[in-house]
Short mmCIF file of C-alpha atoms in Angstrom, two decimals:
data_model
loop_
_atom_site.label_atom_id
_atom_site.label_comp_id
_atom_site.label_asym_id
_atom_site.label_seq_id
_atom_site.Cartn_x
_atom_site.Cartn_y
_atom_site.Cartn_z
CA UNK N 1 -33.54 -87.82 -0.79
CA UNK N 2 -34.47 -84.55 0.36
CA UNK N 3 -31.45 -84.40 2.60
CA UNK N 4 -29.32 -84.52 -0.56
CA UNK N 5 -31.39 -81.57 -2.05
CA UNK N 6 -30.67 -79.51 0.55
CA UNK N 7 -27.06 -80.51 0.73
CA UNK N 8 -26.67 -79.63 -2.98
CA UNK N 9 -28.39 -76.25 -2.65
CA UNK N 10 -26.30 -75.39 0.15
CA UNK N 11 -23.43 -76.23 -2.04
CA UNK N 12 -24.86 -73.94 -4.83
CA UNK N 13 -25.38 -71.12 -2.44
CA UNK N 14 -22.11 -71.42 -1.19
CA UNK N 15 -20.44 -71.58 -4.72
CA UNK N 16 -22.30 -68.36 -5.94
CA UNK N 17 -21.62 -66.47 -2.43
CA UNK N 18 -17.85 -67.40 -3.07
CA UNK N 19 -18.11 -65.90 -6.77
CA UNK N 20 -19.57 -62.48 -6.21
CA UNK N 21 -17.16 -61.76 -3.54
CA UNK N 22 -14.08 -62.55 -6.49
CA UNK N 23 -15.93 -60.72 -9.03
CA UNK N 24 -16.72 -57.81 -6.34
CA UNK N 25 -13.20 -57.17 -5.46
CA UNK N 26 -11.82 -56.20 -2.37
CA UNK N 27 -13.75 -54.60 0.23
CA UNK N 28 -13.78 -50.86 0.06
CA UNK N 29 -12.18 -49.20 2.66
CA UNK N 30 -13.83 -46.46 4.60
CA UNK N 31 -11.84 -43.46 4.57
CA UNK N 32 -14.45 -41.11 6.16
CA UNK N 33 -12.94 -41.14 9.63
CA UNK N 34 -9.37 -40.04 7.96
CA UNK N 35 -10.52 -36.59 6.08
CA UNK N 36 -9.41 -33.63 7.51
CA UNK N 37 -10.08 -29.82 6.29
CA UNK N 38 -8.06 -28.58 3.34
CA UNK N 39 -5.38 -26.40 4.80
CA UNK N 40 -4.04 -23.77 2.71
CA UNK N 41 -0.08 -23.91 1.96
CA UNK N 42 1.77 -21.88 4.51
CA UNK N 43 3.31 -18.59 3.25
CA UNK N 44 7.09 -18.53 3.98
CA UNK N 45 7.61 -14.68 3.01
CA UNK N 46 5.48 -12.11 4.44
CA UNK N 47 4.54 -8.71 3.18
CA UNK N 48 7.20 -6.63 4.30
CA UNK N 49 10.45 -6.19 2.58
CA UNK N 50 13.70 -4.23 2.33
CA UNK N 51 16.53 -3.79 -0.51
CA UNK N 52 19.69 -2.22 -1.69
CA UNK N 53 20.33 -1.46 -5.34
CA UNK N 54 23.37 -0.23 -6.95
CA UNK N 55 24.35 0.40 -10.70
CA UNK N 56 26.29 2.58 -13.32
CA UNK N 57 24.58 6.12 -14.07
CA UNK N 58 24.23 8.06 -17.24
CA UNK N 59 23.41 12.00 -17.29
CA UNK N 60 21.94 13.72 -20.33
CA UNK N 61 23.46 17.28 -20.87
CA UNK N 62 22.17 19.86 -18.72
CA UNK N 63 21.51 23.54 -19.61
CA UNK N 64 21.85 26.18 -16.82
CA UNK N 65 22.51 29.66 -16.61
CA UNK N 66 23.74 29.73 -13.21
CA UNK N 67 27.68 29.00 -14.54
CA UNK N 68 29.38 31.66 -16.36
CA UNK N 69 28.57 35.00 -17.87
CA UNK N 70 24.98 35.47 -16.73
CA UNK N 71 22.67 36.85 -18.78
CA UNK N 72 23.99 35.46 -22.13
CA UNK N 73 22.03 32.43 -22.31
CA UNK N 74 22.19 28.69 -21.03
CA UNK N 75 25.26 26.92 -20.69
CA UNK N 76 25.56 23.04 -21.60
CA UNK N 77 27.24 20.75 -19.07
CA UNK N 78 27.85 17.38 -20.07
CA UNK N 79 28.97 14.54 -17.77
CA UNK N 80 30.94 11.40 -17.39
CA UNK N 81 29.66 8.14 -16.52
CA UNK N 82 28.79 8.23 -12.49
CA UNK N 83 27.05 5.94 -10.05
CA UNK N 84 23.91 5.25 -8.22
CA UNK N 85 22.97 3.84 -5.14
CA UNK N 86 19.39 3.14 -3.67
CA UNK N 87 18.00 2.00 -0.37
CA UNK N 88 14.45 0.53 0.29
CA UNK N 89 14.52 1.08 4.33
CA UNK N 90 10.78 -0.25 4.04
CA UNK N 91 8.51 -1.70 1.42
CA UNK N 92 4.91 -3.62 1.97
CA UNK N 93 3.40 -5.94 -0.45
CA UNK N 94 -0.40 -4.77 -0.95
CA UNK N 95 -1.21 -8.15 -2.60
CA UNK N 96 0.57 -10.46 -4.62
CA UNK N 97 1.23 -8.12 -8.19
CA UNK N 98 1.34 -4.79 -6.30
CA UNK N 99 3.67 -3.46 -3.72
CA UNK N 100 4.45 0.09 -2.26
CA UNK N 101 8.12 1.17 -0.93
CA UNK N 102 9.71 4.13 0.68
CA UNK N 103 13.37 4.89 -1.43
CA UNK N 104 16.22 6.91 -0.59
CA UNK N 105 19.42 7.27 -2.63
CA UNK N 106 22.40 8.99 -3.88
CA UNK N 107 23.57 9.79 -7.51
CA UNK N 108 26.85 11.38 -8.46
CA UNK N 109 28.37 12.20 -11.64
CA UNK N 110 31.57 13.90 -12.89
CA UNK N 111 31.05 17.27 -14.97
CA UNK N 112 33.29 16.74 -18.20
CA UNK N 113 33.06 19.82 -20.34
CA UNK N 114 30.87 23.38 -19.92
CA UNK N 115 29.79 24.69 -23.30
CA UNK N 116 28.78 28.70 -23.69
CA UNK N 117 26.16 29.54 -25.72
CA UNK N 118 26.18 31.35 -28.96
CA UNK N 119 29.19 29.51 -30.00
CA UNK N 120 31.26 30.61 -27.05
CA UNK N 121 33.25 27.52 -27.08
CA UNK N 122 33.93 24.32 -25.27
CA UNK N 123 35.77 24.03 -22.03
CA UNK N 124 36.81 20.82 -20.41
CA UNK N 125 36.17 20.97 -16.43
CA UNK N 126 38.88 20.27 -14.21
CA UNK N 127 36.54 19.49 -11.37
CA UNK N 128 32.87 19.34 -10.47
CA UNK N 129 30.07 17.03 -9.86
CA UNK N 130 26.45 16.42 -9.89
CA UNK N 131 24.92 15.02 -6.94
CA UNK N 132 21.59 13.89 -6.15
CA UNK N 133 19.65 13.29 -3.27
CA UNK N 134 16.17 11.85 -3.63
CA UNK N 135 13.42 10.43 -1.28
CA UNK N 136 10.87 8.74 -3.19
CA UNK N 137 7.50 6.82 -2.79
CA UNK N 138 7.38 3.93 -5.02
CA UNK N 139 4.49 1.77 -6.64
CA UNK N 140 5.56 -1.74 -8.05
CA UNK N 141 3.75 -4.37 -9.90
CA UNK N 142 5.26 -8.16 -10.34
CA UNK N 143 4.24 -11.00 -12.69
CA UNK N 144 5.72 -14.21 -12.15
CA UNK N 145 7.50 -16.13 -14.85
CA UNK N 146 8.25 -19.14 -13.14
CA UNK N 147 8.67 -20.63 -9.70
CA UNK N 148 11.54 -18.48 -8.71
CA UNK N 149 11.75 -15.87 -11.66
CA UNK N 150 9.90 -12.88 -11.42
CA UNK N 151 9.24 -9.73 -13.69
CA UNK N 152 8.96 -6.10 -12.06
CA UNK N 153 8.19 -2.71 -13.35
CA UNK N 154 7.41 0.07 -10.95
CA UNK N 155 7.45 4.08 -11.19
CA UNK N 156 8.21 6.59 -8.14
CA UNK N 157 7.52 10.40 -7.32
CA UNK N 158 9.45 12.21 -4.83
CA UNK N 159 11.67 15.16 -3.91
CA UNK N 160 15.42 15.50 -4.63
CA UNK N 161 18.18 17.78 -3.39
CA UNK N 162 20.63 18.63 -6.45
CA UNK N 163 24.05 19.86 -6.11
CA UNK N 164 25.92 21.22 -9.22
CA UNK N 165 29.44 22.44 -9.34
CA UNK N 166 32.13 22.87 -11.64
CA UNK N 167 35.71 24.48 -12.09
CA UNK N 168 37.18 25.08 -15.58
CA UNK N 169 39.97 26.90 -16.91
CA UNK N 170 40.11 30.47 -16.28
CA UNK N 171 39.22 32.03 -19.61
CA UNK N 172 37.39 35.51 -19.63
CA UNK N 173 34.47 35.30 -16.87
CA UNK N 174 35.22 31.31 -16.61
CA UNK N 175 35.93 29.77 -13.10
CA UNK N 176 34.01 28.01 -10.76
CA UNK N 177 30.29 27.94 -9.87
CA UNK N 178 27.82 26.19 -7.43
CA UNK N 179 24.13 25.77 -7.40
CA UNK N 180 21.90 23.83 -5.16
CA UNK N 181 18.28 23.36 -4.37
CA UNK N 182 15.18 21.26 -3.78
CA UNK N 183 13.31 19.98 -6.96
CA UNK N 184 10.33 17.38 -8.02
CA UNK N 185 11.61 14.27 -9.12
CA UNK N 186 10.05 10.87 -10.95
CA UNK N 187 11.42 7.83 -11.74
CA UNK N 188 10.20 4.09 -13.91
CA UNK N 189 12.10 0.97 -13.37
CA UNK N 190 11.71 -2.42 -14.56
CA UNK N 191 13.77 -5.73 -14.40
CA UNK N 192 13.66 -9.06 -13.55
CA UNK N 193 14.04 -10.77 -9.85
CA UNK N 194 15.31 -14.36 -8.75
CA UNK N 195 14.78 -15.85 -5.72
CA UNK N 196 18.17 -17.40 -4.52
CA UNK N 197 16.92 -18.41 -1.21
CA UNK N 198 13.60 -18.16 1.10
CA UNK N 199 12.39 -14.54 0.77
CA UNK N 200 15.73 -13.17 -0.68
CA UNK N 201 15.68 -12.28 -4.33
CA UNK N 202 18.82 -10.83 -6.42
CA UNK N 203 17.56 -8.22 -9.24
CA UNK N 204 19.01 -6.57 -12.11
CA UNK N 205 17.23 -4.09 -14.16
CA UNK N 206 17.00 -0.30 -15.93
CA UNK N 207 16.20 2.94 -14.16
CA UNK N 208 15.18 6.08 -15.51
CA UNK N 209 15.08 9.20 -13.27
CA UNK N 210 13.84 12.83 -14.34
CA UNK N 211 14.26 16.00 -12.23
CA UNK N 212 12.23 19.00 -12.86
CA UNK N 213 14.46 22.18 -12.62
CA UNK N 214 14.94 25.40 -14.18
CA UNK N 215 15.89 26.23 -16.95
CA UNK N 216 16.37 22.56 -18.13
CA UNK N 217 15.31 19.28 -16.53
CA UNK N 218 18.07 16.57 -15.62
CA UNK N 219 17.55 13.15 -17.08
CA UNK N 220 19.57 10.02 -16.07
CA UNK N 221 19.69 6.48 -16.86
CA UNK N 222 21.00 3.65 -14.83
CA UNK N 223 21.66 -0.02 -15.05
CA UNK N 224 21.14 -1.53 -11.56
CA UNK N 225 21.61 -4.55 -9.60
CA UNK N 226 20.75 -5.50 -5.81
CA UNK N 227 19.09 -7.57 -3.29
CA UNK N 228 15.75 -7.72 -1.55
CA UNK N 229 14.68 -9.50 1.59
CA UNK N 230 11.19 -10.52 2.61
CA UNK N 231 9.85 -10.98 6.21
CA UNK N 232 6.55 -11.04 8.35
#
């Protein structure tokens, strides 16, 4: 009788153990040995960059007292649509949103006409150009829009070598003139940059440049496109 009771208790115990394992589910695997320190994602593009931009340049009318009939007032010079080229030989991304760069460039617009002061008349130029050779230091802010699209805006300051020459039909004191010199220049620019490949960006944007000269400042507007490369 006692042996029979022991067999029954043993069977009940085995049944309880098996039911407990069923409700408990499969054993939990120990992944403690698999854990490794979290590593940051590798940065593909480094902080250094270089680039090139080119575009169409419009120059506002420029007043100067150099050309013809000196002493009678400023002569207004108007320009045809020109072009601009800018190169960034080196730049550095200080942080994710701010970068500094060195930039050089060349701008040219043909002289369209010269207007004499005090109703002296408008004369169409037969030759002449305005040329600018700037050297700028720029600061640029970037604002990510998506994984590949970035909005940028920046300003720059530097020096510019300016050349202005024109030739108009010989009427009274009219003829040819040339003026040149170093001036201070500032600029502002904004646009969009799109990453077309790793560390390679295409950009389109607008640029305003302002040359401080006498007696009248020179203001220009440019719609530009370009490419930028980044590296370690």
